[in-house]
Amino acid sequence: MTRKFYITTPIYYVNAHPHIGHAYTTIACDTVARRQRMLGADTFFLTGTDEHGQKIERAAQAAGKTPQQFTDEVAAEFRTLWKRMGISNDDFIRTTEERHKKRVQELFRRIRANGFIYKGRYTGQYCFSDELYVDGARPGDPCPICSRPTETVEEENYFFKLSAFQDKLLELYANADFVRPETRRNEVISFVRSGLRDLSISRSTFSWGIPVPDDPRHVIYVWLDALANYITAIGFGSSHAGAQEAFKKYWPADVHMIGKEIVRFHCVYWPAFLLAANLPLPRAIVAHGWLLFEESKMSKSRGNIVRAETILDVLGADALRYFLLREVVFGQDGSFSFDALVQRYNSDLANGLGNLASRTLTMINRYFNGEVPYPSHAAARTPADGVIREKAEMVIAECSQFFTDHQFSAALESIWIRLIAAVDKYIVDNEPWSLGEKQDENSRSRLATVLYTSAEALRIATALAHPVIPDATARIWAQMGLGDIKSVDLNKLAWGQLRLGTKLNEIQPVFPRADKSAIERMQQMEDERRSSTIEEAKLPAVQPAVAQAPAAPPAAATPASGPATDNAKITIDDFAKIDLRVGVIKVAERVPKADKLLRLEVDIGTEVRQLVAGIAEAYAPETLIGRKVVIVANLAPRKLRGLESNGMIVAASPEGGKPVLAGFLEDVPIGARLK
Ligand SMILES: [Zn+2]
């Protein structure tokens, strides 16, 4: 019988647009799924979006949309991005789908029927950003995850008897594979040992969620709703025979891959819910670290989130996939920068694999009419040929171990350093181009051996790297005349399978070299996008956290912007932190090659500030001179197109329209403060 393999990403919370943090987790899962398929497993790879909860309700409101419209749009962005990135998910679940809602209610019923749900009164602190009840916190205390102030909620709730599962959970963690890596496992053990209190699992103060069965005034706690996706998507709770069969086949999951900030939900709550419903437990929960941008945390509030699209536009999906898995040691925090990305792309992909493929295949074309030659006699072999073979065999074995352990960077290091670099050196040492000049039989034999050895090493490196860089490797495979790379059986991959006489197809470079301007182009694309969304700063205080976007740290890892009390309102003290001042525009000019940007010099009484503003489409620079405007004077400086912008100009940004500068009907002195 075929072995099954079921892997999941967390479902991403749609209050944030997709960025490379989300991409990172998804790429890692995709790589595992693709490798499992090549190992012959009946693989099911699930991803999706988490769409309920008060935070979404508020974000939709702020954007002037219904929650359904809002979530439809963001969910579509995720789907589109995954397609562009070559993500091979078998299903995409949205928690607003009927199938999910019904099955979550079935899970709730089952847990209730088993006696683990009761009704009670909850008074306590809640973090809306993380959708987390904070046990033991007092009003105003910060959230332990994001350090934003918690809000007091008081309501009649359904409670889950989490306290009943303390011992069972601790037993579970005795299996070292259940939570990985070790640091996360220890964290979870100490949390559970410190004592578990029952968990409120319903809310009645808002409605954007799944109604509690038989008591629709309550909606089900968003984490119970979200976690259940792992079973609802594959058929739990369905009355259809086909769905029931799928559930039986694929559950339990082999791997839930998550970011480290959602460990508690996955390793404590989720297994407890499953135990309460008498369902089997997942085999492993694997947590990775955060992706930092140039060493600092990537977050919406810092404005340094990098979109995957920018990288896809300039370097392609394989470049991003390779970089993230090669550069970041899985489980630890890793850093992203455009410089490092381009450097890696050039050294490993363009000069490494890409160059090995093009030089090897080009020489086979030139010297052997595009047919893979075979060394004709032993005399034409040297120990160096055997060394390449040994290295290839070692790399096959190492990769098997490293990929199984989710050590992606070690696996890629093995392929690139042990094998690809060795073959490069082998080619340089053996000078096939010199051998090709000679017509004697020994030189021809030697040439055939060198090219066969190089091509066979290329074939093995290509097959092993396929789960990580599926597009380029599929093209190299096809150029080698080997057909569809998906049909490779990795269990059987071994030296010597490249057949004599294999006819090459047309050769085309797979990784054209990227020059320095690629870095600039990507930075500019990101700067422009940020400056074109100046209206974001004027939205109500919707918490911009990424509760379930695993790779990105919750935005709130930055200091909270102030005590957000009831319903995202801010206090007068919060407002007082914003230094709004009247200024007069002294200089205004276009920023070269940036259609939306103007460079302004604004006199605010005490000094003249340089600002870069995304208003070029609405105002000609010459019309702005002498105009009084409102600027946010104490905004941290940032760079746009290499220009430092000290502050932000305040403008209304009508939906779909051009920005309109704020101004005054009466005369007002320069430097006056708005309060
Ligand atoms: Zn929080």
XYZ file of C-alpha atoms and ligand atoms in Angstrom:
676
model
C 0.000 0.000 0.000
C 1.199 3.500 -0.786
C 2.444 5.495 2.163
C 0.460 8.713 2.759
C 1.930 12.057 3.764
C -0.077 15.034 4.980
C 1.557 18.427 5.545
C 0.042 21.807 6.407
C 1.064 25.449 6.600
C -0.663 27.559 9.212
C -3.618 29.273 7.604
C -2.690 32.906 7.196
C -4.621 35.643 8.914
C -6.066 37.931 6.263
C -5.577 41.154 8.187
C -2.207 41.428 6.463
C -1.292 41.272 2.806
C 0.962 38.365 1.904
C 4.686 39.073 2.238
C 7.874 37.047 2.228
C 7.297 35.933 5.810
C 4.242 34.000 4.643
C 6.155 32.920 1.570
C 8.899 31.426 3.695
C 6.674 28.945 5.550
C 4.817 28.073 2.408
C 8.007 27.446 0.428
C 9.336 25.182 3.177
C 6.118 23.131 3.161
C 6.032 23.037 -0.616
C 9.573 21.691 -0.677
C 8.687 18.928 1.765
C 5.534 18.085 -0.196
C 7.348 17.953 -3.522
C 10.066 15.751 -2.092
C 7.494 13.393 -0.583
C 5.790 13.073 -3.957
C 9.158 12.226 -5.538
C 9.577 9.591 -2.822
C 6.310 8.042 -3.929
C 4.129 9.124 -1.003
C 0.448 9.836 -1.576
C 0.918 13.452 -0.521
C -1.641 16.006 0.572
C -0.431 19.557 1.037
C -2.826 22.050 2.594
C -2.684 25.805 2.986
C -5.346 28.489 3.315
C -6.560 31.589 5.070
C -7.916 32.357 8.522
C -10.709 34.870 8.066
C -12.782 35.264 11.215
C -12.393 37.282 14.396
C -12.885 40.768 15.687
C -9.646 42.008 14.226
C -10.865 41.208 10.712
C -14.237 42.776 11.448
C -12.454 45.959 12.516
C -10.001 45.966 9.637
C -12.855 45.554 7.147
C -14.733 48.401 8.763
C -11.682 50.628 8.575
C -11.330 49.813 4.883
C -14.998 50.571 4.271
C -15.800 47.009 3.270
C -17.899 44.153 4.522
C -15.845 41.461 6.236
C -16.691 39.062 3.409
C -15.531 41.493 0.697
C -12.420 42.238 2.679
C -11.497 38.590 3.227
C -12.360 37.643 -0.374
C -9.843 40.174 -1.609
C -6.983 39.247 0.678
C -7.553 35.501 0.278
C -7.365 35.994 -3.492
C -4.028 37.766 -3.080
C -2.643 34.757 -1.241
C -3.875 32.325 -3.880
C -2.441 34.373 -6.705
C 0.900 34.697 -4.999
C 1.163 30.970 -4.303
C 0.474 30.226 -7.958
C 3.208 32.574 -9.058
C 5.609 30.995 -6.591
C 5.016 27.489 -7.878
C 3.363 26.316 -4.663
C 1.889 22.871 -5.252
C -0.814 22.820 -2.580
C -3.575 20.250 -3.093
C -6.234 22.377 -1.452
C -6.709 25.919 -0.200
C -9.107 26.227 2.696
C -10.833 29.425 3.744
C -12.453 29.468 7.154
C -15.416 31.374 5.713
C -16.319 28.436 3.457
C -19.507 26.512 4.207
C -17.689 23.179 4.363
C -15.412 24.517 7.072
C -18.124 26.183 9.139
C -20.311 23.098 9.278
C -17.441 20.845 10.227
C -16.161 23.176 12.951
C -19.637 23.095 14.462
C -19.501 19.310 14.329
C -16.171 19.386 16.188
C -17.680 21.717 18.801
C -20.674 19.397 19.234
C -18.434 16.432 19.664
C -16.266 18.060 22.311
C -19.402 19.259 24.102
C -20.981 15.795 23.962
C -17.818 14.401 25.533
C -18.289 16.751 28.486
C -15.388 19.135 27.878
C -17.387 22.289 27.209
C -19.385 24.220 29.801
C -20.921 27.664 30.092
C -19.436 30.245 32.440
C -18.645 33.896 32.918
C -15.425 35.328 31.697
C -13.908 38.502 33.001
C -10.384 39.117 32.067
C -7.814 40.489 29.723
C -7.768 39.774 26.021
C -5.265 40.604 23.300
C -7.214 41.414 20.132
C -4.079 41.374 18.097
C -3.249 37.772 18.903
C -6.851 36.775 19.711
C -5.513 35.527 23.017
C -7.025 35.375 26.495
C -4.241 36.337 28.871
C -4.559 34.369 32.081
C -3.828 36.219 35.300
C -3.372 39.588 33.631
C -4.753 42.779 35.151
C -6.341 45.637 33.207
C -3.697 47.410 31.163
C -1.170 44.580 31.413
C 0.691 43.891 28.186
C 0.085 40.821 26.034
C 2.829 38.242 26.674
C 3.195 37.630 22.937
C 3.077 41.078 21.372
C 3.342 43.357 24.422
C 0.410 45.461 23.288
C -1.907 46.458 26.140
C -4.615 43.885 26.724
C -8.267 44.880 26.781
C -10.739 43.934 29.468
C -13.579 41.747 28.285
C -16.483 40.522 30.340
C -19.016 38.163 28.911
C -20.827 34.902 29.226
C -18.746 32.319 27.405
C -18.433 28.697 26.641
C -15.358 27.250 28.288
C -13.166 24.387 27.246
C -11.853 22.156 30.050
C -8.227 22.621 29.128
C -7.225 21.928 32.733
C -8.296 18.293 32.288
C -5.522 17.700 29.761
C -2.407 18.814 31.600
C -1.069 15.322 32.352
C -2.004 13.913 28.969
C -0.239 16.755 27.210
C 2.906 16.335 29.277
C 2.904 12.640 28.385
C 2.640 13.639 24.772
C 5.697 15.909 24.909
C 7.755 12.991 26.194
C 7.886 12.022 22.542
C 10.704 14.281 21.393
C 9.421 14.337 17.814
C 6.034 15.789 18.645
C 7.278 19.361 19.035
C 10.393 20.415 17.176
C 12.914 21.923 17.626
C 13.933 21.147 21.187
C 13.839 24.784 22.363
C 10.152 25.022 21.456
C 9.420 21.714 23.122
C 10.967 22.927 26.370
C 9.007 26.141 26.150
C 5.743 24.224 25.788
C 6.568 21.807 28.593
C 7.274 24.607 31.025
C 4.083 26.415 30.020
C 1.946 23.324 30.612
C 3.746 22.409 33.838
C 2.978 25.831 35.261
C -0.701 24.868 35.186
C -3.508 25.087 32.649
C -6.684 27.042 33.183
C -9.871 26.429 31.284
C -10.107 28.293 28.039
C -12.903 30.558 26.917
C -13.901 29.312 23.476
C -16.725 31.609 22.456
C -17.376 35.315 22.102
C -20.682 37.175 22.118
C -19.572 40.784 21.593
C -19.109 40.518 17.852
C -20.539 38.322 15.127
C -17.829 37.710 12.502
C -17.294 34.043 13.226
C -18.891 30.621 13.239
C -22.012 30.446 15.418
C -21.947 28.051 18.351
C -24.308 25.175 17.511
C -27.697 25.699 19.177
C -26.626 29.066 20.623
C -26.023 31.432 17.713
C -25.574 34.494 19.965
C -22.044 33.200 20.435
C -19.362 32.720 17.848
C -16.661 30.114 18.244
C -13.240 31.320 19.407
C -11.203 32.117 16.327
C -8.344 29.793 17.254
C -10.615 26.773 17.678
C -12.164 27.728 14.347
C -8.777 28.186 12.658
C -6.941 25.154 14.026
C -9.803 22.920 12.954
C -8.972 23.667 9.309
C -6.395 20.894 9.428
C -9.195 18.342 9.753
C -12.143 20.086 8.092
C -10.274 20.492 4.807
C -9.714 16.777 4.467
C -13.259 15.784 5.315
C -13.746 15.596 9.077
C -17.386 15.987 10.026
C -18.659 15.540 6.500
C -21.508 13.202 5.685
C -20.109 12.426 2.231
C -18.505 9.019 1.912
C -15.657 10.369 -0.217
C -14.760 13.033 2.321
C -14.936 10.552 5.175
C -12.583 8.269 3.328
C -10.123 11.104 2.676
C -10.154 12.008 6.341
C -9.500 8.421 7.306
C -6.673 8.226 4.822
C -4.803 11.467 5.538
C -5.414 12.200 9.204
C -3.361 12.464 11.392
C -1.133 15.073 9.789
C 2.498 14.081 9.429
C 3.731 17.654 9.826
C 2.106 20.896 10.929
C 4.642 23.539 10.039
C 4.309 26.801 11.982
C 6.129 29.945 13.094
C 7.475 30.012 16.597
C 4.987 32.624 17.833
C 2.034 30.259 17.462
C 3.585 27.287 19.213
C 1.238 27.453 22.194
C -1.899 27.300 20.067
C -0.621 24.337 18.080
C 1.158 22.354 20.759
C -1.196 22.913 23.702
C -4.682 23.901 22.563
C -4.850 21.918 19.340
C -3.863 18.518 20.781
C -6.190 19.164 23.733
C -9.124 19.862 21.375
C -8.329 16.682 19.457
C -8.039 14.598 22.625
C -11.370 16.001 23.785
C -12.966 14.960 20.499
C -11.358 11.498 20.591
C -9.397 12.187 17.439
C -5.848 11.055 16.662
C -3.049 13.599 17.183
C -0.697 15.015 14.558
C 2.666 13.282 14.328
C 4.862 16.365 14.456
C 4.614 20.107 14.925
C 7.648 21.839 13.509
C 8.311 25.485 14.333
C 10.607 27.755 12.407
C 12.055 31.122 13.366
C 11.351 34.620 12.131
C 12.520 36.266 9.003
C 14.199 39.578 9.717
C 14.804 42.364 7.236
C 18.406 43.501 7.327
C 18.612 42.272 10.913
C 15.518 44.080 12.138
C 12.082 42.636 12.593
C 9.838 42.845 9.596
C 6.564 44.455 10.484
C 3.820 46.509 8.981
C 4.252 49.234 11.555
C 7.939 49.594 10.717
C 7.068 49.711 7.073
C 9.830 47.269 6.199
C 7.785 44.314 5.060
C 9.056 42.952 1.767
C 6.568 41.594 -0.739
C 7.408 38.442 -2.587
C 6.043 39.922 -5.837
C 8.939 42.345 -6.124
C 11.427 39.490 -6.079
C 9.349 37.368 -8.451
C 9.194 40.257 -10.933
C 12.946 40.779 -10.964
C 14.573 37.397 -10.262
C 11.807 34.796 -10.446
C 10.278 32.354 -7.985
C 13.204 29.941 -7.843
C 15.537 32.715 -6.698
C 13.318 33.510 -3.724
C 12.703 29.845 -2.884
C 16.400 29.014 -3.026
C 17.502 32.051 -1.067
C 15.118 31.570 1.839
C 15.854 27.886 2.290
C 19.601 28.234 1.731
C 20.188 31.341 3.815
C 17.975 30.698 6.824
C 18.868 27.865 9.165
C 15.469 26.298 9.677
C 14.237 26.765 13.230
C 16.353 29.857 13.834
C 15.725 33.473 12.917
C 17.095 34.441 9.553
C 17.764 37.680 7.746
C 16.651 38.937 4.379
C 18.219 41.689 2.334
C 18.181 42.473 -1.369
C 21.994 42.556 -1.426
C 22.268 39.079 0.025
C 19.556 37.795 -2.301
C 21.307 38.998 -5.451
C 24.668 37.798 -4.228
C 23.292 34.336 -3.526
C 21.452 34.275 -6.819
C 24.582 35.066 -8.787
C 27.006 32.840 -6.916
C 24.848 29.745 -6.512
C 22.256 29.860 -9.258
C 23.726 31.830 -12.163
C 27.393 30.851 -11.682
C 26.722 27.580 -9.890
C 23.975 25.333 -11.198
C 23.092 27.479 -14.219
C 26.654 27.672 -15.447
C 27.331 23.975 -14.852
C 24.264 23.086 -16.910
C 25.001 25.404 -19.795
C 28.714 24.614 -20.149
C 28.241 20.846 -19.821
C 25.333 20.623 -22.228
C 26.900 23.050 -24.702
C 30.060 20.919 -24.900
C 28.022 17.741 -25.399
C 26.292 19.531 -28.250
C 29.507 20.742 -29.769
C 31.657 17.649 -29.428
C 29.116 14.819 -29.524
C 26.278 16.167 -31.653
C 24.030 16.617 -28.660
C 24.127 12.985 -27.561
C 25.317 11.922 -24.112
C 28.632 10.100 -24.666
C 29.802 7.134 -22.650
C 33.413 6.488 -21.655
C 34.397 3.661 -23.978
C 37.231 2.029 -22.085
C 38.701 1.963 -18.612
C 41.969 3.469 -19.799
C 40.146 6.713 -20.362
C 39.256 6.987 -16.686
C 41.186 8.644 -13.857
C 40.712 8.651 -10.092
C 39.181 12.137 -10.398
C 36.137 10.621 -12.167
C 35.626 8.219 -9.294
C 35.850 11.062 -6.788
C 32.912 12.831 -8.443
C 30.908 9.636 -8.359
C 31.656 9.149 -4.654
C 30.696 12.736 -3.909
C 27.417 12.356 -5.765
C 26.593 9.212 -3.824
C 27.438 10.891 -0.545
C 25.287 13.909 -1.395
C 22.312 11.672 -2.239
C 22.585 10.060 1.207
C 23.141 13.341 3.046
C 20.232 15.050 1.342
C 17.923 12.253 2.343
C 18.804 12.830 5.992
C 18.868 16.615 5.878
C 15.552 16.988 4.070
C 13.907 14.510 6.435
C 15.096 16.660 9.352
C 13.935 19.882 7.645
C 17.544 21.051 7.490
C 17.052 22.698 4.128
C 20.133 24.883 4.260
C 22.349 21.896 5.076
C 20.862 19.909 2.195
C 21.452 22.735 -0.274
C 24.935 23.315 1.070
C 25.656 19.662 0.457
C 24.420 19.777 -3.149
C 26.166 23.040 -3.962
C 29.424 22.809 -2.058
C 30.137 19.099 -2.142
C 28.848 18.360 -5.610
C 28.355 21.361 -7.898
C 31.554 23.132 -6.802
C 33.489 19.862 -7.097
C 32.268 19.266 -10.649
C 33.161 22.847 -11.574
C 36.687 22.248 -10.395
C 36.778 18.866 -12.129
C 35.848 20.497 -15.430
C 38.496 23.203 -15.027
C 41.160 20.612 -14.093
C 40.329 18.327 -17.022
C 39.957 21.022 -19.675
C 37.423 19.316 -21.920
C 37.696 22.271 -24.331
C 41.386 21.372 -24.938
C 40.539 17.689 -25.333
C 37.884 18.695 -27.850
C 40.542 20.213 -30.085
C 42.260 16.842 -30.484
C 41.123 14.025 -32.715
C 43.130 11.039 -31.341
C 41.175 8.200 -29.816
C 42.503 8.688 -26.275
C 41.566 12.337 -26.208
C 38.089 11.522 -27.544
C 37.607 8.843 -24.874
C 38.862 11.115 -22.155
C 36.574 13.895 -23.359
C 33.614 11.501 -23.353
C 34.400 10.446 -19.779
C 34.723 14.011 -18.521
C 31.478 15.105 -20.146
C 29.579 12.007 -19.086
C 30.771 12.427 -15.498
C 29.823 16.121 -15.488
C 26.411 15.479 -17.015
C 25.637 12.653 -14.610
C 26.585 14.838 -11.624
C 24.413 17.595 -13.081
C 21.508 15.174 -13.410
C 21.791 14.125 -9.765
C 22.138 17.696 -8.460
C 19.128 18.692 -10.554
C 16.927 15.894 -9.223
C 17.915 16.596 -5.614
C 17.331 20.337 -5.942
C 13.987 19.974 -7.700
C 11.760 20.289 -4.610
C 13.427 23.627 -3.794
C 13.743 25.170 -7.278
C 11.090 23.322 -9.284
C 10.988 25.544 -12.337
C 14.665 25.784 -13.274
C 15.339 22.124 -12.540
C 12.399 21.036 -14.700
C 13.882 23.054 -17.551
C 17.396 21.630 -17.097
C 15.892 18.138 -16.963
C 14.027 18.733 -20.220
C 17.136 20.191 -21.876
C 19.004 17.026 -20.896
C 16.399 15.039 -22.812
C 15.166 13.290 -19.672
C 11.472 14.174 -19.926
C 9.345 15.166 -16.961
C 11.319 15.600 -13.750
C 8.209 14.907 -11.680
C 8.418 11.256 -12.612
C 11.806 10.849 -10.899
C 11.741 8.267 -8.118
C 14.083 9.654 -5.478
C 14.234 6.285 -3.718
C 16.090 4.931 -6.726
C 18.258 7.909 -7.621
C 21.792 6.574 -8.137
C 24.966 7.180 -10.114
C 25.100 5.788 -13.629
C 21.449 6.077 -14.633
C 22.136 8.640 -17.352
C 21.826 6.615 -20.514
C 24.338 6.597 -23.321
C 23.029 8.341 -26.388
C 20.406 10.408 -24.608
C 19.558 13.171 -27.050
C 19.696 16.689 -25.644
C 17.017 19.248 -26.397
C 17.529 22.908 -27.148
C 19.755 24.544 -24.528
C 18.746 27.801 -22.931
C 20.238 29.524 -19.897
C 18.043 29.022 -16.803
C 19.548 31.675 -14.532
C 20.744 34.784 -16.383
C 23.200 36.763 -14.273
C 21.718 39.633 -12.299
C 23.632 42.900 -12.254
C 23.780 45.525 -9.511
C 20.760 47.352 -10.878
C 18.589 44.407 -9.808
C 19.079 45.401 -6.174
C 18.201 49.009 -6.896
C 15.174 48.019 -8.948
C 13.765 45.878 -6.158
C 14.389 48.552 -3.547
C 12.705 51.163 -5.705
C 9.685 48.962 -6.293
C 9.281 48.506 -2.552
C 9.830 52.206 -1.794
C 7.249 53.228 -4.344
C 4.698 50.835 -3.003
C 5.224 52.152 0.507
C 4.997 55.785 -0.517
C 1.849 55.120 -2.521
C 0.127 53.831 0.588
C 0.477 56.953 2.693
C -3.168 56.671 3.617
C -2.364 53.686 5.797
C -1.063 55.974 8.503
C -4.435 57.650 8.717
C -6.545 54.547 9.234
C -8.133 54.101 12.630
C -5.958 52.321 15.124
C -6.525 48.862 13.758
C -3.849 46.692 15.214
C -1.610 45.742 12.334
C -0.418 42.496 13.799
C 0.099 39.307 11.897
C -1.332 36.967 14.455
C -1.034 33.861 12.409
C 1.460 34.871 9.812
C 4.176 32.705 11.111
C 7.391 33.844 9.586
C 6.835 37.461 10.299
C 7.050 38.398 13.903
C 3.820 39.924 15.111
C 4.066 43.543 14.153
C 3.599 44.246 17.764
C 7.071 43.054 18.536
C 7.739 46.725 18.067
C 6.656 48.876 20.999
C 2.907 49.289 21.076
C 1.874 52.663 19.800
C -0.078 53.401 22.938
C -2.786 51.980 25.080
C -5.583 51.134 22.696
C -8.557 50.863 24.984
C -12.080 49.987 24.092
C -12.836 49.291 20.415
C -9.519 50.483 19.045
C -10.053 54.025 20.267
C -6.970 55.916 21.358
C -6.669 58.253 24.309
C -5.884 61.962 24.119
C -2.385 61.099 25.305
C -1.892 58.848 22.292
C -2.970 61.599 19.984
C -0.690 64.076 21.731
C 2.255 61.946 20.696
C 1.695 62.916 17.085
C 3.336 66.241 16.341
C 1.198 67.780 13.580
C 2.446 71.135 12.364
C 1.635 73.761 9.801
C 4.371 74.295 7.270
C 4.813 76.087 3.981
C 6.218 74.443 0.869
C 9.364 76.242 -0.309
C 10.634 73.807 -2.936
C 8.784 71.132 -4.890
C 10.223 68.973 -7.641
C 9.716 65.627 -9.269
C 11.837 62.662 -8.203
C 13.564 61.212 -11.279
C 12.106 57.883 -12.430
C 9.412 57.898 -9.733
C 6.028 58.786 -11.184
C 4.290 59.231 -7.859
C 6.914 61.038 -5.826
C 7.692 64.681 -5.204
C 10.630 66.018 -3.236
C 9.490 68.885 -1.011
C 11.239 71.345 1.233
C 8.832 72.520 3.898
C 9.430 75.361 6.328
C 7.871 74.516 9.697
C 8.994 77.665 11.505
C 11.904 76.175 13.378
C 13.566 74.502 10.395
C 13.183 73.548 6.751
C 12.466 69.842 6.273
C 12.992 67.667 3.241
C 10.004 65.380 2.627
C 9.265 62.876 -0.084
C 5.543 62.573 -0.735
C 3.499 60.314 -3.004
C 1.375 63.134 -4.427
C 2.929 63.686 -7.868
C -0.089 62.299 -9.677
C -2.370 64.806 -7.967
C -0.252 67.971 -7.923
C 2.160 69.583 -10.351
C 5.203 70.672 -8.354
C 5.013 74.326 -9.409
C 1.458 74.666 -8.042
C 2.616 73.759 -4.573
C 5.136 76.489 -3.885
C 3.912 78.733 -1.042
C 1.078 76.396 -0.118
C 0.446 75.768 3.568
C 0.222 72.136 4.510
C 0.033 69.899 7.572
C 2.906 67.588 8.282
C 3.574 64.887 10.839
C 6.754 66.398 12.217
C 7.899 63.627 14.535
C 7.771 60.686 12.148
C 11.001 58.702 12.076
C 12.998 59.587 8.944
C 12.976 57.074 6.098
C 14.562 56.843 2.706
C 12.623 56.869 -0.541
C 14.567 56.564 -3.775
C 17.709 57.360 -1.859
C 16.200 60.617 -0.528
C 15.671 61.058 3.182
C 12.114 61.960 4.066
C 11.745 63.767 7.403
C 8.080 63.652 8.203
C 4.879 63.000 6.329
C 2.488 65.321 4.606
C -1.154 64.846 5.574
C -3.611 64.191 2.789
C -6.997 62.617 2.381
C -6.860 59.503 0.214
C -10.264 58.783 -1.244
C -10.792 55.162 -2.295
C -9.592 54.844 -5.870
C -8.928 58.594 -6.156
C -5.969 60.926 -5.950
C -4.673 62.299 -2.645
C -5.982 65.715 -1.525
C -3.767 67.816 0.732
C -5.172 68.999 4.049
C -5.297 72.787 4.367
C -6.943 75.742 6.128
C -9.604 78.256 5.179
C -8.273 80.891 7.581
C -4.748 82.177 7.725
C -2.553 80.284 10.116
C 1.026 80.927 11.212
C 3.801 78.613 10.099
C 4.866 76.190 12.800
C 1.464 76.192 14.558
C 0.733 72.890 16.191
C -2.500 70.995 15.522
C -4.091 69.585 18.627
Zn -0.806 40.207 21.636
